[in-house]
One Martini backbone bead per residue (centre of mass of N, CA, C, O) as a GRO file, in nm:
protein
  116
    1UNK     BB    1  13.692   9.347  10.063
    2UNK     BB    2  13.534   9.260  10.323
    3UNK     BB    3  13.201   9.334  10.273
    4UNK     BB    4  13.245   9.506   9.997
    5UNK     BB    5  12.983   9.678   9.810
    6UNK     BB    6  12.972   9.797   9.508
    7UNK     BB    7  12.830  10.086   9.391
    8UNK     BB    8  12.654  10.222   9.096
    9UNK     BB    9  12.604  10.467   8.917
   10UNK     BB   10  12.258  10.633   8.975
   11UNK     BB   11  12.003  10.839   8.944
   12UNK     BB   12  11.826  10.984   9.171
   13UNK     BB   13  11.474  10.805   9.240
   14UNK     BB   14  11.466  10.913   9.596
   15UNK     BB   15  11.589  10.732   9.776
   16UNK     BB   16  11.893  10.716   9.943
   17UNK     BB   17  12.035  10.449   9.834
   18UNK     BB   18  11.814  10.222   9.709
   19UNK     BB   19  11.623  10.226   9.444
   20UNK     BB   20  11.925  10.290   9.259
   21UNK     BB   21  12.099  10.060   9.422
   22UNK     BB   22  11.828   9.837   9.366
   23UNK     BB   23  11.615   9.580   9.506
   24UNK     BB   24  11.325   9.470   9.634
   25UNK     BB   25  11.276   9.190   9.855
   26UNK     BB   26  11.125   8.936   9.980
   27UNK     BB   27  11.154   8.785  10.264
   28UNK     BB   28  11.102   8.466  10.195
   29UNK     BB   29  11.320   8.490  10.011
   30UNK     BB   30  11.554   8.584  10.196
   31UNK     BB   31  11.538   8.337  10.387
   32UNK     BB   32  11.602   8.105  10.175
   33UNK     BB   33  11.889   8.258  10.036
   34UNK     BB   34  12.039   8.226  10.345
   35UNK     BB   35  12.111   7.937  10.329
   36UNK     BB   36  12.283   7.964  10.043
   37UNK     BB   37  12.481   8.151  10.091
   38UNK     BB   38  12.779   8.228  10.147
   39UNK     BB   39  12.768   8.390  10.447
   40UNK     BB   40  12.511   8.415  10.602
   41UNK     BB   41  12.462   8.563  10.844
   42UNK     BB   42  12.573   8.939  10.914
   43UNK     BB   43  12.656   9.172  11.138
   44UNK     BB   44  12.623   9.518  11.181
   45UNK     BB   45  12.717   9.734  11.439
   46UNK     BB   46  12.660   9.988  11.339
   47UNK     BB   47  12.351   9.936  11.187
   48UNK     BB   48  12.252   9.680  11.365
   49UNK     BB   49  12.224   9.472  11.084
   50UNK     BB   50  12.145   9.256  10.811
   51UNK     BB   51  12.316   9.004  10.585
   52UNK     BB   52  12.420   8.922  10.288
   53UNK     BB   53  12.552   8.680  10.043
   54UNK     BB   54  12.602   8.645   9.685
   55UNK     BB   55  12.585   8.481   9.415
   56UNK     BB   56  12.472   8.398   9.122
   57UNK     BB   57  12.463   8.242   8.786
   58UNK     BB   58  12.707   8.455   8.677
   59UNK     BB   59  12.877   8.577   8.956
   60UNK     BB   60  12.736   8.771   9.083
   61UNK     BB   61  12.757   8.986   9.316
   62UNK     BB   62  12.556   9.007   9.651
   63UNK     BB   63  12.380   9.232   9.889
   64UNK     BB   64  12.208   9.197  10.166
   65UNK     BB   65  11.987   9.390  10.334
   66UNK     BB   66  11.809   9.421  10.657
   67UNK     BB   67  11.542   9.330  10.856
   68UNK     BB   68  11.467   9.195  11.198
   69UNK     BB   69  11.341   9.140  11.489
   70UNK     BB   70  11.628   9.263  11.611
   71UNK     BB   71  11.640   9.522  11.501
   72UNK     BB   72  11.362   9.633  11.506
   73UNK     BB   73  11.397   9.652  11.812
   74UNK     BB   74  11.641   9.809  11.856
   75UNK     BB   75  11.490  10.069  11.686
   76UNK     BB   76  11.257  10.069  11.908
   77UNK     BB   77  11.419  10.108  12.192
   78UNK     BB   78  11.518  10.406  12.046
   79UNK     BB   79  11.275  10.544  12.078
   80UNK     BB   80  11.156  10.513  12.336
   81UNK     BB   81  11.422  10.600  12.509
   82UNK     BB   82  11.347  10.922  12.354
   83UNK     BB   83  11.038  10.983  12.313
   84UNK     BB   84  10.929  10.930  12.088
   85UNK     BB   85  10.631  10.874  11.836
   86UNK     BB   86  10.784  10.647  11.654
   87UNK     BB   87  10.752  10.370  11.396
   88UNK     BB   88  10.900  10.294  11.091
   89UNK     BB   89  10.858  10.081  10.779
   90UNK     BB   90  10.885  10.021  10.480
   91UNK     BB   91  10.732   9.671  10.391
   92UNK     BB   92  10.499   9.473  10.509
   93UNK     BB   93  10.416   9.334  10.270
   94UNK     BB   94  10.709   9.141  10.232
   95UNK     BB   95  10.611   8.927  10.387
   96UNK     BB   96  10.514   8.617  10.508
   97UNK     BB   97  10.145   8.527  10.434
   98UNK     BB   98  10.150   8.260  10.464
   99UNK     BB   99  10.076   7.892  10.602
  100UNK     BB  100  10.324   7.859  10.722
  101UNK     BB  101  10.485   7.807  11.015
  102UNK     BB  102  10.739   7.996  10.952
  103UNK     BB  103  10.593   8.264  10.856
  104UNK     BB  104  10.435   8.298  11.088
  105UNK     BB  105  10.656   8.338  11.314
  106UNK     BB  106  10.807   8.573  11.158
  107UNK     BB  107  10.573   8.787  11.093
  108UNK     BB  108  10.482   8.802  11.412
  109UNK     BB  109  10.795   8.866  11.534
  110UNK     BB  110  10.809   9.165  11.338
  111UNK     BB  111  10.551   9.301  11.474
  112UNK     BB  112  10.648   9.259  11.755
  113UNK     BB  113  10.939   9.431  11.751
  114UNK     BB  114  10.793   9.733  11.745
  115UNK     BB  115  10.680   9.661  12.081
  116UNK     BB  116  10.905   9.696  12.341
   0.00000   0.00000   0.00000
């Protein structure tokens, strides 16, 4: 089916379906390699987040998940709404932190969507 990656049973290892289930990708990558992927950036209407497509070079397919600047607005902007008390995200440190302008302005607009 489009769009459906199975995932190998592997045992529990932490969070549910994370850490098992495949491996952390640094957003720089992850921005690099969407420019090259089979499908371009995907939005998915359930989850609100975004992802991509991709074979390796062994032909391996591989779908990555992420947040974005607009994903993570959509789950403050739902905190905020609801009275809650906060949001967390998995690991800013993944972002891109080097001088160059465009990882500047990503990753500037990344912390800036926690605070809708």
């Amino acid at each position: 089916q489009d769009h459906v990656c199975s995932l190998p049973k592997v045992p529990f290892r932490g969070a549910p379906c994370s850490d098992a289930a495949g491996s952390q990708v640094p957003y720089a990558t992850m921005m690099k390699q969407v420019n090259s992927s089979l499908s371009g950036v995907l939005w998915d209407e359930v989850q609100k987040a975004p992802f991509y497509e991709y074979k390796d070079s062994v032909g391996q397919f591989h779908q990555v998940w992420f947040d974005d600047p607009h994903s993570i607005s959509l789950k403050a902007a739902y905190v905020k709404s609801r009275g809650l008390r906060g949001i967390g995200m998995w690991n800013g440190n993944s972002l891109d932190y080097s001088r160059e302008a465009v990882a500047e302005q990503q990753t500037q607009a990344m912390w800036q969507a926690l605070t809708p």
